Coordinates of C-alpha atoms and ligand atoms in Angstrom, one line a residue:
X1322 CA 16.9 145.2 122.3
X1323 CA 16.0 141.9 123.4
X1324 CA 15.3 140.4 119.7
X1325 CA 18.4 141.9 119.2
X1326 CA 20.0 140.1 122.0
X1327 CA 18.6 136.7 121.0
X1328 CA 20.2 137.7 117.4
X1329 CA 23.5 138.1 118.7
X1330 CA 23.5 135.2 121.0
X1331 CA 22.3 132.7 118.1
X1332 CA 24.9 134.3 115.7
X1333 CA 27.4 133.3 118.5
X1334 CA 26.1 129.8 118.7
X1335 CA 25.9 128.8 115.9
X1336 CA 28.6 131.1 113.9
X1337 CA 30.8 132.5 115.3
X1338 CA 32.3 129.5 118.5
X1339 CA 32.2 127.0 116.1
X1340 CA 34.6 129.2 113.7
X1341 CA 37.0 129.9 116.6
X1342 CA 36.9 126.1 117.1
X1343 CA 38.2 125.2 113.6
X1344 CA 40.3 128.1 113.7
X1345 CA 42.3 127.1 117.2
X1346 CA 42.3 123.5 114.8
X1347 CA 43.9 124.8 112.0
X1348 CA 46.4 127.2 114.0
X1349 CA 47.4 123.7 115.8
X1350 CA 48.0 122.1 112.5
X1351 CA 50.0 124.7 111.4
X1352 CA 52.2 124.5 114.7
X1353 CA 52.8 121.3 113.7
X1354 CA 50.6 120.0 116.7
X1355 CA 48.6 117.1 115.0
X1356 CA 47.3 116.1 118.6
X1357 CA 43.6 115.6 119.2
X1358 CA 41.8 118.8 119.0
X1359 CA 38.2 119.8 120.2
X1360 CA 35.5 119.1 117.8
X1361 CA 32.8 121.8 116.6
X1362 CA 29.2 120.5 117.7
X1363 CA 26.8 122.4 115.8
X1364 CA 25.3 119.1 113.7
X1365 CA 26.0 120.6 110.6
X1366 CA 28.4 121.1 108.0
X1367 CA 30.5 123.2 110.1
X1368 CA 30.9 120.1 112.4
X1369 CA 32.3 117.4 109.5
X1370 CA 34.6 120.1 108.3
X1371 CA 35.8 120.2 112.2
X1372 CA 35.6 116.4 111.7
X1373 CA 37.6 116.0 108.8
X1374 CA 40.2 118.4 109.6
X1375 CA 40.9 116.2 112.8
X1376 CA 41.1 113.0 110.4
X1377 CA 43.4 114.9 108.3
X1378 CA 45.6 116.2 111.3
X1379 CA 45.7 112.6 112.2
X1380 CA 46.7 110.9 109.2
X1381 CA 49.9 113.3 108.8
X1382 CA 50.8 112.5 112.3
X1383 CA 51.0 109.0 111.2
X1384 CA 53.1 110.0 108.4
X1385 CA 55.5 111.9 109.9
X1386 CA 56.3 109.7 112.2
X1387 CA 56.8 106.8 109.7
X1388 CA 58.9 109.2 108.0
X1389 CA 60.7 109.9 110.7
X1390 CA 61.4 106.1 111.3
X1391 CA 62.5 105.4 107.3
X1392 CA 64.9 108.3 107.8
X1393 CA 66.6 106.9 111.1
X1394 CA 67.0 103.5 109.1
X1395 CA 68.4 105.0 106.0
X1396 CA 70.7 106.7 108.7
X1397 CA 71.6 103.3 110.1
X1398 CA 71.9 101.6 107.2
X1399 CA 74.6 104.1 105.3
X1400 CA 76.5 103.8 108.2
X1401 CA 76.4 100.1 108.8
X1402 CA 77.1 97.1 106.8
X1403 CA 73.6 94.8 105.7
X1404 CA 74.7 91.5 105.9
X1405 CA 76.7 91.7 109.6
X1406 CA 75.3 94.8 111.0
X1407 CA 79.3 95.9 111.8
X1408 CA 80.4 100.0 111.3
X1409 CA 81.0 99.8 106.9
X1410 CA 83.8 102.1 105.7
X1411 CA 81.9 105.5 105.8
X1412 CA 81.2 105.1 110.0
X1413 CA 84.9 103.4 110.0
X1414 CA 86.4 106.5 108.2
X1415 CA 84.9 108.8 111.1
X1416 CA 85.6 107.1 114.0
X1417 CA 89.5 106.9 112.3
X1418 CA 89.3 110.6 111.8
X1419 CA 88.0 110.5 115.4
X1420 CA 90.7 108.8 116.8
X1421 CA 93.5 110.8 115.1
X1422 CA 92.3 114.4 116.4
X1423 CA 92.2 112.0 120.0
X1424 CA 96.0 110.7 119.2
X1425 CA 97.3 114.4 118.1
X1426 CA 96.0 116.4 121.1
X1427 CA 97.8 113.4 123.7
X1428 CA 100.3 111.9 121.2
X1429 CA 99.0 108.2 121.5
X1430 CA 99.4 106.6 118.5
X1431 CA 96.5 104.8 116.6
X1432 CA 96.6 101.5 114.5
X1433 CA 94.5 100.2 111.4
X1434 CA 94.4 96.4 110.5
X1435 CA 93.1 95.6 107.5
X1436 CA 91.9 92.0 107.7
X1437 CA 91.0 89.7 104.7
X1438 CA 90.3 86.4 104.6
X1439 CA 92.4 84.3 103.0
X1440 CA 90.6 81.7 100.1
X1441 CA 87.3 83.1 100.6
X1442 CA 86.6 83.5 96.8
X1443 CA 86.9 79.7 97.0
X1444 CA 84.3 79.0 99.5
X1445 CA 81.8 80.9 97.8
X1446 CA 82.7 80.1 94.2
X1447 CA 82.5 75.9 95.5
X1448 CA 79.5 76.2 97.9
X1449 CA 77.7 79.3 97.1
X1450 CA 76.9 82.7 98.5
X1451 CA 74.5 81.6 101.0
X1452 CA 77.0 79.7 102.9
X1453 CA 80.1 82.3 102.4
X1454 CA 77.5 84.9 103.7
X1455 CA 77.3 82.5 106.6
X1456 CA 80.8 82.3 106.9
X1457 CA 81.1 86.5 107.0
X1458 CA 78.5 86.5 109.3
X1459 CA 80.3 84.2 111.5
X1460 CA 83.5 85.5 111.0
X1461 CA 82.2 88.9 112.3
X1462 CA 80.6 87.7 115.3
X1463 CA 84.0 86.0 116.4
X1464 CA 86.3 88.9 116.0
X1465 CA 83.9 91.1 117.4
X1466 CA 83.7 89.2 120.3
X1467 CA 87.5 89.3 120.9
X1468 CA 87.9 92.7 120.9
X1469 CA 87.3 95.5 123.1
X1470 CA 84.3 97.5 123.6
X1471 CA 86.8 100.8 122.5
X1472 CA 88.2 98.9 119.2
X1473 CA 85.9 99.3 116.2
X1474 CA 85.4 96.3 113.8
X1475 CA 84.3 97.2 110.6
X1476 CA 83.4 95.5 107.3
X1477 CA 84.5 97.6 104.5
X1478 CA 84.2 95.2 101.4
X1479 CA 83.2 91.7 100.3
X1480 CA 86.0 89.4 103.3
X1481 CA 87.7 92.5 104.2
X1482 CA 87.3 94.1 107.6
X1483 CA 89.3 97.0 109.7
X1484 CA 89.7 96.8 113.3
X1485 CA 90.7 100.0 115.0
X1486 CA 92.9 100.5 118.1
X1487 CA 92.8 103.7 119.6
X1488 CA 95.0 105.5 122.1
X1489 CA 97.5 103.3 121.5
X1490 CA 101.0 103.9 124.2
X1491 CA 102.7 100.9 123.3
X1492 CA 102.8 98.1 120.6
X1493 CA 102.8 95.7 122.0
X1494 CA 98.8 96.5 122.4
X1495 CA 98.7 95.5 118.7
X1496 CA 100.7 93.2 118.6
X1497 CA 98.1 91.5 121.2
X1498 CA 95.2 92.0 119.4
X1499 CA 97.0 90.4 116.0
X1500 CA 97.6 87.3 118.2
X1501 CA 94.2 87.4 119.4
X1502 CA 93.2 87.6 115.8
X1503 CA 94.9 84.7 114.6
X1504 CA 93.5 82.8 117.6
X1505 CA 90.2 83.3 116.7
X1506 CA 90.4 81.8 113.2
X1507 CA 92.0 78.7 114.5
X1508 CA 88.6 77.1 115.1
X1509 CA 86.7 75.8 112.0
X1510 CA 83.9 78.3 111.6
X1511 CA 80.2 76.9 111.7
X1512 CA 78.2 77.1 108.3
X1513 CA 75.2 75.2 108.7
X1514 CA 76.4 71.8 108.1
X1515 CA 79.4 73.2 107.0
X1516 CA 82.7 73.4 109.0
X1517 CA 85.1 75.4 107.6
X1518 CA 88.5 76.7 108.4
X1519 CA 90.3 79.8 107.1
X1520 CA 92.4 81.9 108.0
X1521 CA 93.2 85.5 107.7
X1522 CA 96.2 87.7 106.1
X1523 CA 96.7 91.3 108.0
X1524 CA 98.4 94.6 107.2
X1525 CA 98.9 96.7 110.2
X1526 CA 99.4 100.9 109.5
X1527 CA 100.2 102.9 112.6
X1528 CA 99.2 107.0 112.6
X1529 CA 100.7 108.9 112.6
X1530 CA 103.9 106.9 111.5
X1531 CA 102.0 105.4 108.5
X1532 CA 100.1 108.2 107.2
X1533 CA 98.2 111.5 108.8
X1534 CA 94.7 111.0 107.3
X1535 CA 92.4 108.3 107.4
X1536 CA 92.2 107.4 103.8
X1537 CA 96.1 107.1 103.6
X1538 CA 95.8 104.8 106.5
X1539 CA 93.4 102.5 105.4
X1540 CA 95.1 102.6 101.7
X1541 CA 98.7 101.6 103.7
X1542 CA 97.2 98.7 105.8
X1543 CA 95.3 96.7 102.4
X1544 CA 98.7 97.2 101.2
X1545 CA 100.4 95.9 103.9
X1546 CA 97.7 93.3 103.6
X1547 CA 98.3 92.0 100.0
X1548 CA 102.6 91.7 101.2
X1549 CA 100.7 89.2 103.9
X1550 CA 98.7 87.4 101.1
X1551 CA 102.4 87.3 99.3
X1552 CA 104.2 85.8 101.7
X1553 CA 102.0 83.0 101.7
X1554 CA 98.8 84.3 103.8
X1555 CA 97.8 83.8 107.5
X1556 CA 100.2 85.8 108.8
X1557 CA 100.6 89.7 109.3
X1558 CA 102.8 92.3 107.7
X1559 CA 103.2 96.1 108.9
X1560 CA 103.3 98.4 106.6
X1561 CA 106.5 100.1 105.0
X1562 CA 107.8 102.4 102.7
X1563 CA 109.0 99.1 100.7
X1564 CA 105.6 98.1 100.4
X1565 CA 104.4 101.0 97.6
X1566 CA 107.0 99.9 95.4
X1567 CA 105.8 95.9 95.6
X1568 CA 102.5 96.9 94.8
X1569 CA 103.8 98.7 91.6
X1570 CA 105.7 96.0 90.6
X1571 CA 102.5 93.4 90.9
X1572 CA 100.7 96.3 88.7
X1573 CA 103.6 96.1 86.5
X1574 CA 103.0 92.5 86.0
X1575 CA 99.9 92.1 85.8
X1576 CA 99.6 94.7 83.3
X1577 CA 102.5 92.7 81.0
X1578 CA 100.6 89.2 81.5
X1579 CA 97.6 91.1 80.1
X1580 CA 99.6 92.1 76.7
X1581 CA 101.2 88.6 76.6
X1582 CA 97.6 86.9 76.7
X1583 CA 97.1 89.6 74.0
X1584 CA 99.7 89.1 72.0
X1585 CA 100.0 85.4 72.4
X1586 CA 103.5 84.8 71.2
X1587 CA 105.5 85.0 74.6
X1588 CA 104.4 81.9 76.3
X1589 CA 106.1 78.7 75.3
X1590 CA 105.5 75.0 76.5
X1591 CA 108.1 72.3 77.9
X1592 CA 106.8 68.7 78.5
X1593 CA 108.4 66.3 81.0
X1594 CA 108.4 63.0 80.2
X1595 CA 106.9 60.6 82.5
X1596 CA 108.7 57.0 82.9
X1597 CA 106.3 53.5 83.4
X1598 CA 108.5 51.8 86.3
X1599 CA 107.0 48.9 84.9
X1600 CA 108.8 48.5 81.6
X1601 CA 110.7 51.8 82.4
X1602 CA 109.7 53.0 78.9
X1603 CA 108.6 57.0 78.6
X1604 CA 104.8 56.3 78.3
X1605 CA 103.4 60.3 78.3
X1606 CA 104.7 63.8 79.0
X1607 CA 103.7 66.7 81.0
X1608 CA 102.9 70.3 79.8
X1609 CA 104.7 72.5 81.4
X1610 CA 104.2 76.6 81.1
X1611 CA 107.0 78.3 80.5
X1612 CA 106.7 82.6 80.1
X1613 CA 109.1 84.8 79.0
X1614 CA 108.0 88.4 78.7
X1615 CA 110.0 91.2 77.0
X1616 CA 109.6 93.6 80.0
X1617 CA 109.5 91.3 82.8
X1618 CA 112.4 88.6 81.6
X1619 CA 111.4 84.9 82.7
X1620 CA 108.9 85.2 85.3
X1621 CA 108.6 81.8 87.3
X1622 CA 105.9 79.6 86.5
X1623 CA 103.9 79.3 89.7
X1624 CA 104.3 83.1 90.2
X1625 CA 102.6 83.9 87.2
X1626 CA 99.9 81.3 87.4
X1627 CA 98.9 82.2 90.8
X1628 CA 98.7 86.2 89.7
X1629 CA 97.0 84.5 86.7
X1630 CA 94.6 82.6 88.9
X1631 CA 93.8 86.1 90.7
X1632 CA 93.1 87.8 87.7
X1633 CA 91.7 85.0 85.6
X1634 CA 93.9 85.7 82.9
X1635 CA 94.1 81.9 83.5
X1636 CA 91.2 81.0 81.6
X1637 CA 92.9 81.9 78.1
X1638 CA 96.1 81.5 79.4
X1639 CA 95.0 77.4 80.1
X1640 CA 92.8 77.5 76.7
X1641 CA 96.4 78.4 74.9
X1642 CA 98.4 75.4 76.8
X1643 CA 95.3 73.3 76.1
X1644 CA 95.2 73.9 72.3
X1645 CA 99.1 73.6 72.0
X1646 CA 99.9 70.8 74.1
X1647 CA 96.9 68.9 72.1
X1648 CA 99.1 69.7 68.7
X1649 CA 102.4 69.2 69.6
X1650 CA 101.5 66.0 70.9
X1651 CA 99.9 65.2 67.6
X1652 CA 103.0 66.3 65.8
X1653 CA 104.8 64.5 68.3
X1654 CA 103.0 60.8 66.7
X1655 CA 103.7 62.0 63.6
X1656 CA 107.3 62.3 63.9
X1657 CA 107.3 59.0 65.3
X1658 CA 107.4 59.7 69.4
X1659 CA 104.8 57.4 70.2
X1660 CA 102.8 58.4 74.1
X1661 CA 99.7 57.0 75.4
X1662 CA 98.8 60.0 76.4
X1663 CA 99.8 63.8 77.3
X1664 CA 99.3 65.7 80.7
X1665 CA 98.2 68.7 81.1
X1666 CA 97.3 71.4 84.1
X1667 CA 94.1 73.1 84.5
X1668 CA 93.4 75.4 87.3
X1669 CA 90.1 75.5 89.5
X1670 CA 89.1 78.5 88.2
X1671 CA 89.1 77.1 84.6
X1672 CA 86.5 74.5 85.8
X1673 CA 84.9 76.6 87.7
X1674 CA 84.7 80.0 85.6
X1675 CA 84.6 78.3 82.3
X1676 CA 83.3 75.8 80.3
X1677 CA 86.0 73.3 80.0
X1678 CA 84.0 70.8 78.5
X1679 CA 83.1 72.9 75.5
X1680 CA 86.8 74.3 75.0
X1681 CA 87.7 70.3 75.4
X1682 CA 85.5 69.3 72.5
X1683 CA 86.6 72.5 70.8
X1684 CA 90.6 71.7 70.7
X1685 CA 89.8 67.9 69.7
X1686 CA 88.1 69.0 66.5
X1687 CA 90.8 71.1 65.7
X1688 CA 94.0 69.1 66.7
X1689 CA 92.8 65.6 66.1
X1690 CA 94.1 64.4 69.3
X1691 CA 91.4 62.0 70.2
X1692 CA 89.5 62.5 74.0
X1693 CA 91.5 59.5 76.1
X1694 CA 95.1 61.0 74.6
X1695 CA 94.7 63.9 77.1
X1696 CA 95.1 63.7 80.7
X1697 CA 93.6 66.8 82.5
X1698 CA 95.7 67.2 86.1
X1699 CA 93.5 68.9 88.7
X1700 CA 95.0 70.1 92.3
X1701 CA 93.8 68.1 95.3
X1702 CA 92.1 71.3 97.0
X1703 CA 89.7 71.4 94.0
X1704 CA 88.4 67.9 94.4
X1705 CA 88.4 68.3 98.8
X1706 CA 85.6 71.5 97.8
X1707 CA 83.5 68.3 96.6
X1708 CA 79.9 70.0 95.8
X1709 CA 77.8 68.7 93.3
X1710 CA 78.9 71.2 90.8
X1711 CA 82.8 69.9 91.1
X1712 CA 81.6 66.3 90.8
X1713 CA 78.8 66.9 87.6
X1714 CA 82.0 69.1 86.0
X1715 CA 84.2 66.4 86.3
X1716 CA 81.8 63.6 85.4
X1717 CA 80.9 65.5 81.9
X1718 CA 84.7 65.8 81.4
X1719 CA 85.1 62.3 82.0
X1720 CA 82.4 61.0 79.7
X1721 CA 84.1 62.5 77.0
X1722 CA 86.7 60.1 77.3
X1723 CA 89.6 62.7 78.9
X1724 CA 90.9 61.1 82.0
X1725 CA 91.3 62.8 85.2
X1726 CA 94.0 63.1 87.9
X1727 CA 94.8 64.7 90.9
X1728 CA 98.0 66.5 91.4
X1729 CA 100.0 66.9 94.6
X1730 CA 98.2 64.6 96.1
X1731 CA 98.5 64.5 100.2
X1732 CA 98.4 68.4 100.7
X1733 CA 94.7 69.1 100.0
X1734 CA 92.8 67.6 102.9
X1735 CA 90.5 65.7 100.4
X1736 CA 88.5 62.9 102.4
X1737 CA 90.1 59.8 101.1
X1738 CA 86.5 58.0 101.3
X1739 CA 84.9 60.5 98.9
X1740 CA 87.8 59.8 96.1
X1741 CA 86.0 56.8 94.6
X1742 CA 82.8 59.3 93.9
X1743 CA 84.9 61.2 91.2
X1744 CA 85.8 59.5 87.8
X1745 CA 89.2 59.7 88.5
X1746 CA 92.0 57.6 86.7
X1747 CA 94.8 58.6 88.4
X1748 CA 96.8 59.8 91.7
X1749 CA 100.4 62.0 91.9
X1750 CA 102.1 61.9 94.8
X1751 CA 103.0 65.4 95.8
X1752 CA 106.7 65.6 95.6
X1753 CA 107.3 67.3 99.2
X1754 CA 106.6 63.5 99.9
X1755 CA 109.1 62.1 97.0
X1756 CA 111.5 64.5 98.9
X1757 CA 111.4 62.8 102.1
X1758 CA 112.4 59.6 100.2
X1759 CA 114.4 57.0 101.2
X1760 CA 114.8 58.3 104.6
X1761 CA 112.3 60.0 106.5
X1762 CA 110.2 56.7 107.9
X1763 CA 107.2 58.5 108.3
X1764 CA 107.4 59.9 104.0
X1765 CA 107.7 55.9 103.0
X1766 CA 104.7 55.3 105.6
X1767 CA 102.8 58.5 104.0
X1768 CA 103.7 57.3 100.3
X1769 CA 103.0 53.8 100.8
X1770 CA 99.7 54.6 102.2
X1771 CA 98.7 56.5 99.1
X1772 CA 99.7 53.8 96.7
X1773 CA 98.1 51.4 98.8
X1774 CA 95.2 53.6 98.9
X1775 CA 95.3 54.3 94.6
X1776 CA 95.1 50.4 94.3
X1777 CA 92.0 50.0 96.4
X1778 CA 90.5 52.6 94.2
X1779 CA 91.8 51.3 90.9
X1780 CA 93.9 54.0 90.1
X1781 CA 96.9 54.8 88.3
X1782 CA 99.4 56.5 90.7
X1783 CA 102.8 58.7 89.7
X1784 CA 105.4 60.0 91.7
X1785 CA 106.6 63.6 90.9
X1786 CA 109.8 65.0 92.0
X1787 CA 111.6 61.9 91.5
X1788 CA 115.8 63.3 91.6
X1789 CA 117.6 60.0 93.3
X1790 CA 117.9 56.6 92.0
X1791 CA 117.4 55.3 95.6
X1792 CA 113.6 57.5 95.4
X1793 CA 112.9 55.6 92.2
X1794 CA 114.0 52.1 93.8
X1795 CA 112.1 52.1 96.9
X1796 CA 109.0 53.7 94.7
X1797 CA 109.2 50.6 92.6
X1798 CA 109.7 48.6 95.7
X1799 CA 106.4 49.8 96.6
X1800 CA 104.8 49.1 93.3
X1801 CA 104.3 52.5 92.3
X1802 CA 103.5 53.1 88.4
X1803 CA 104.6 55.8 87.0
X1804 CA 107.2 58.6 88.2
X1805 CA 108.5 61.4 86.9
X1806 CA 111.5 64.2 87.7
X1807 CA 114.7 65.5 86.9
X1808 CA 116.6 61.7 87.5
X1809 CA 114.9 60.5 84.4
X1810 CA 114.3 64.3 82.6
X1811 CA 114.0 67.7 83.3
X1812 CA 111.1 69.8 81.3
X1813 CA 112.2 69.7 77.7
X1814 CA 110.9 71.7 74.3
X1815 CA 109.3 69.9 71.5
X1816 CA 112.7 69.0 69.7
X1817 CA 114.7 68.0 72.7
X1818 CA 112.0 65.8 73.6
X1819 CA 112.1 64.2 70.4
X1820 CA 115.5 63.7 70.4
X1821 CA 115.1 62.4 74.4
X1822 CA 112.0 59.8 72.4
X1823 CA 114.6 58.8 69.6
X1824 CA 117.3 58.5 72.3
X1825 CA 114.9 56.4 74.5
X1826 CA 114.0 54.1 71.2
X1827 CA 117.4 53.4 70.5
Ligands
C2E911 P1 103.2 70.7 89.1 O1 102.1 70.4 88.3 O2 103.4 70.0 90.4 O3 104.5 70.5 88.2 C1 105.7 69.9 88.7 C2 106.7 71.0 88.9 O4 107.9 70.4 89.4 C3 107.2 71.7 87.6 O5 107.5 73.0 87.9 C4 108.4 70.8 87.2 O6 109.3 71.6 86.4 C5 109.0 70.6 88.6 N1 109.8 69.4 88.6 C6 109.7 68.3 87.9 N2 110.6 67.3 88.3 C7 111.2 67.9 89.3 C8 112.3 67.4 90.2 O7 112.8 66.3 90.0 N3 112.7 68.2 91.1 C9 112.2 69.5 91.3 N4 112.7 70.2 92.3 N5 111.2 69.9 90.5 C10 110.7 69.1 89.6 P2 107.1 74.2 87.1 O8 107.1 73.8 85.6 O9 107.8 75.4 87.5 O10 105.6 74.3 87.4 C11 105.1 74.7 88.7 C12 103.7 74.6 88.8 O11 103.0 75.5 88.0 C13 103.1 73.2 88.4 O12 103.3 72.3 89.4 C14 101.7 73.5 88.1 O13 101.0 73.5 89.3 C15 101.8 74.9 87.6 N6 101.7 74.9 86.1 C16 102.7 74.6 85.2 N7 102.3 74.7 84.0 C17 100.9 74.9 84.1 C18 99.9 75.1 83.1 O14 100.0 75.0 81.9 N8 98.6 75.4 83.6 C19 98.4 75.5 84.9 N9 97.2 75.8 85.4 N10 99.4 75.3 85.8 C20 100.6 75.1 85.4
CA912 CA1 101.1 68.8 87.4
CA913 CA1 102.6 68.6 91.6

């Protein structure tokens, strides 16, 4: 009995505990308890089984828990925008939903502005994505400020935010926070060392007036948005039942500017001639776009280049004008109307998106016109974005031989000490100041200011918009060189003008 004893109580020892051990260790595990469990002792292999098992528990632990953190960010992160940490569309759409089961059971009403910022494409396409993710960033942190703890800001695309107003009784609540709005954009916004100013275009939708659901809603307000951006931006619109059909109408165009680029035969050019006040002879002309589309009738010219601009139908749309103007001018000298040189218009987007130097060198071969025959006229704004990428642009342009100037000069904010950097040959005076002309005293201070200011430069200047003989006096007064407007010829085709260059000859 007693060996038998001693059996039983070794068997226990060394057996049978140490198995109960691991096996309270591996229940745990399967609880999903990875805490630190008691070890078997026995010295032997049962022991670094025990061991290992713990090590194992242990490293799951870890695991799981980073797991569980990866899986909270990924939660975060599909409901939140990257690049300002505000709500992004998905966490916008809910609280929206939110706020309309709110506004239905107490019948508040609840608004949605949709906010984008106006000329932002600019920014980043002059000084890069870095500093117009600044500019978000800061944009963001000033609108959030302004608002409410219980309005939501989102940012739902690349400038566009939403700002929700809950619970709304009266609104003249929104009305406030649209004022508040435009306040906060009236401050330049700081970019590293770059101050920059925008502003902001806003469509307003109201539930449940504008739309029951939260996609409708959203969808109503960026339409109300783009009527904003139509009226001339920085300003807000509410939505309407008027707005659907202007957005079908801009679809409408868009789509027929598309087939005319396509088809190529519906765009036609008209060239102004430009007058030398200093022997009063027509020394050049202007290109001047005209379209007339089947479906659409005649569409203004500065309508459909700035829907051309958005779409950058632009780019063939300016390599067509380019290539035409170049050989009708050449025709032109053959028929005997001699110019020193034709004018033509190129968008920003055309130096910017495409390689204007090559489509330059391109239309030369295959007109003839030779490089310092063409004058390229480039909008003020363009040169004020002054980065090293405008100026190299415009310096490989000019080393061609093509001569440069700025149009409407005195609206674009382009520091007057920077102008001498650019290989520029010549200034127009933006005709809202011809307008002013002979008798607003502070237009003949603004005008002879810029004259006096192209002469210190060594540049050429021309006044647009010239309609009165008393505007062409006092500009010749003032020793300006060159004007041009309907007093001396309105926009003519190819045969009037050479009748107008016979006429002139005569
Ligand atoms: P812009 O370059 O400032 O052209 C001058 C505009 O003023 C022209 O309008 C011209 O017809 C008009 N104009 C000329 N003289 C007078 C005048 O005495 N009084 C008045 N009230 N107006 C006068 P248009 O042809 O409608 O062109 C409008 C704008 O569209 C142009 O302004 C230019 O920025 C743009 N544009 C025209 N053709 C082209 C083109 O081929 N390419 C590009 N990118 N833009 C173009
Ligand atoms: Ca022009
Ligand atoms: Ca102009």
């Amino acid at each position: 009995v007693a060996v038998l004893m001693m059996l039983r109580f070794l068997f226990a020892r060394t057996l049978s505990r140490p198995m109960e051990t691991l096996m309270e260790q591996i229940r745990k595990i399967e609880k999903g308890d990875y805490s630190r469990s008691k070890l078997v002792n026995t010295g032997d292999e049962l022991e670094t089984i025990s061991k290992n098992m713990r090590q194992l528990a242990m490293t799951v632990q870890e695991r799981e828990s980073a797991l569980q953190t990866s899986q909270e960010d990924l939660e975060y992160l599909s409901y939140h925008d990257a690049l300002t940490d505000l709500p992004n569309r998905r966490l916008f759409r809910q609280r929206l939903d939110h706020a309309i089961e709110l506004s239905k059971r107490n019948g508040t009403k609840a608004a949605v502005l949709f906010l984008d910022c106006d000329h932002f494409k600019q920014t980043n396409d002059t000084l890069g994505h870095n500093v117009g993710d600044d500019l978000l960033k800061a944009v963001s942190e000033r609108l959030e400020e302004g608002l409410r703890k219980t309005d939501t800001l989102a940012r739902i695309g690349g400038d566009e935010f939403t700002v929700l107003i809950e619970e709304v009784s009266d609104i003249d609540e929104v009305n406030t926070v649209i004022k508040k709005i435009h306040d906060d954009f009236k401050a330049p916004f700081i970019c590293g060392e770059h101050k920059i100013s925008i502003t902001a275009s806003i469509g307003i939708a109201l539930y449940p007036d504008d739309g029951s659901d939260s996609m409708t809603l959203i969808k109503n307000a960026d339409l109300a948005m783009y009527k904003s951006k139509e009226k001339g931006r920085n300003r807000h619109t509410f939505f309407s039942r008027k707005l659907s059909d202007f957005l079908e109408e801009r679809t409408r165009q868009t789509r027929a500017l598309t087939s005319a680029v396509e088809k190529n035969n519906e765009f036609t050019l008209l060239y102004q001639p430009k007058v030398s006040l200093h022997n009063g002879k027509t020394t050049a002309v202007e290109a001047l776009i005209r379209w007339h589309s089947p479906k659409l009738g005649f569409v203004p010219t500065e309508h459909f280049i700035a829907l051309a601009e958005e779409t950058r139908l632009i780019i063939p749309v300016g390599e067509w004008v380019l290539k035409q103007a170049c050989s009708d001018f050449v025709r032109l000298s053959e028929e005997g109307c001699m110019l020193e040189h034709i004018s033509i218009n190129v968008s920003s987007i055309q130096l910017i998106h495409s390689d204007m130097t090559a489509t330059l060198k391109h239309v030369i071969a295959a007109t003839g016109i030779s490089a310092n025959q063409i004058e390229l006229e480039i909008t003020e704004s363009y040169i004020a974005a002054n980065t090293q990428k405008v100026m190299q642009t415009l310096h490989n342009i000019r080393a061609m031989g093509v001569n440069l100037a700025i149009d409407d000069f005195g609206t674009g904010y382009s520091s007057l000490v920077n102008l001498k950097q650019f290989p520029l040959s010549r200034l127009k005076i933006d005709k809202s100041f011809t307008d002013g002309l002979p008798d607003s005293s502070e237009h003949i201070a603004i005008a002879k200011a810029i004259i006096a200011l192209a002469k210190t430069f060594d540049l050429e200047i021309t006044a647009e918009g010239v309609e009165t003989a008393a505007q062409a006096a006092l500009l010749k007064q003032e020793q300006c060189d060159e004007v041009q407007g309907y007093f001396y010829s309105e926009p003519l085709d190819v045969d009037a003008l050479l009748a107008y260059c016979r006429g002139s000859r005569d």
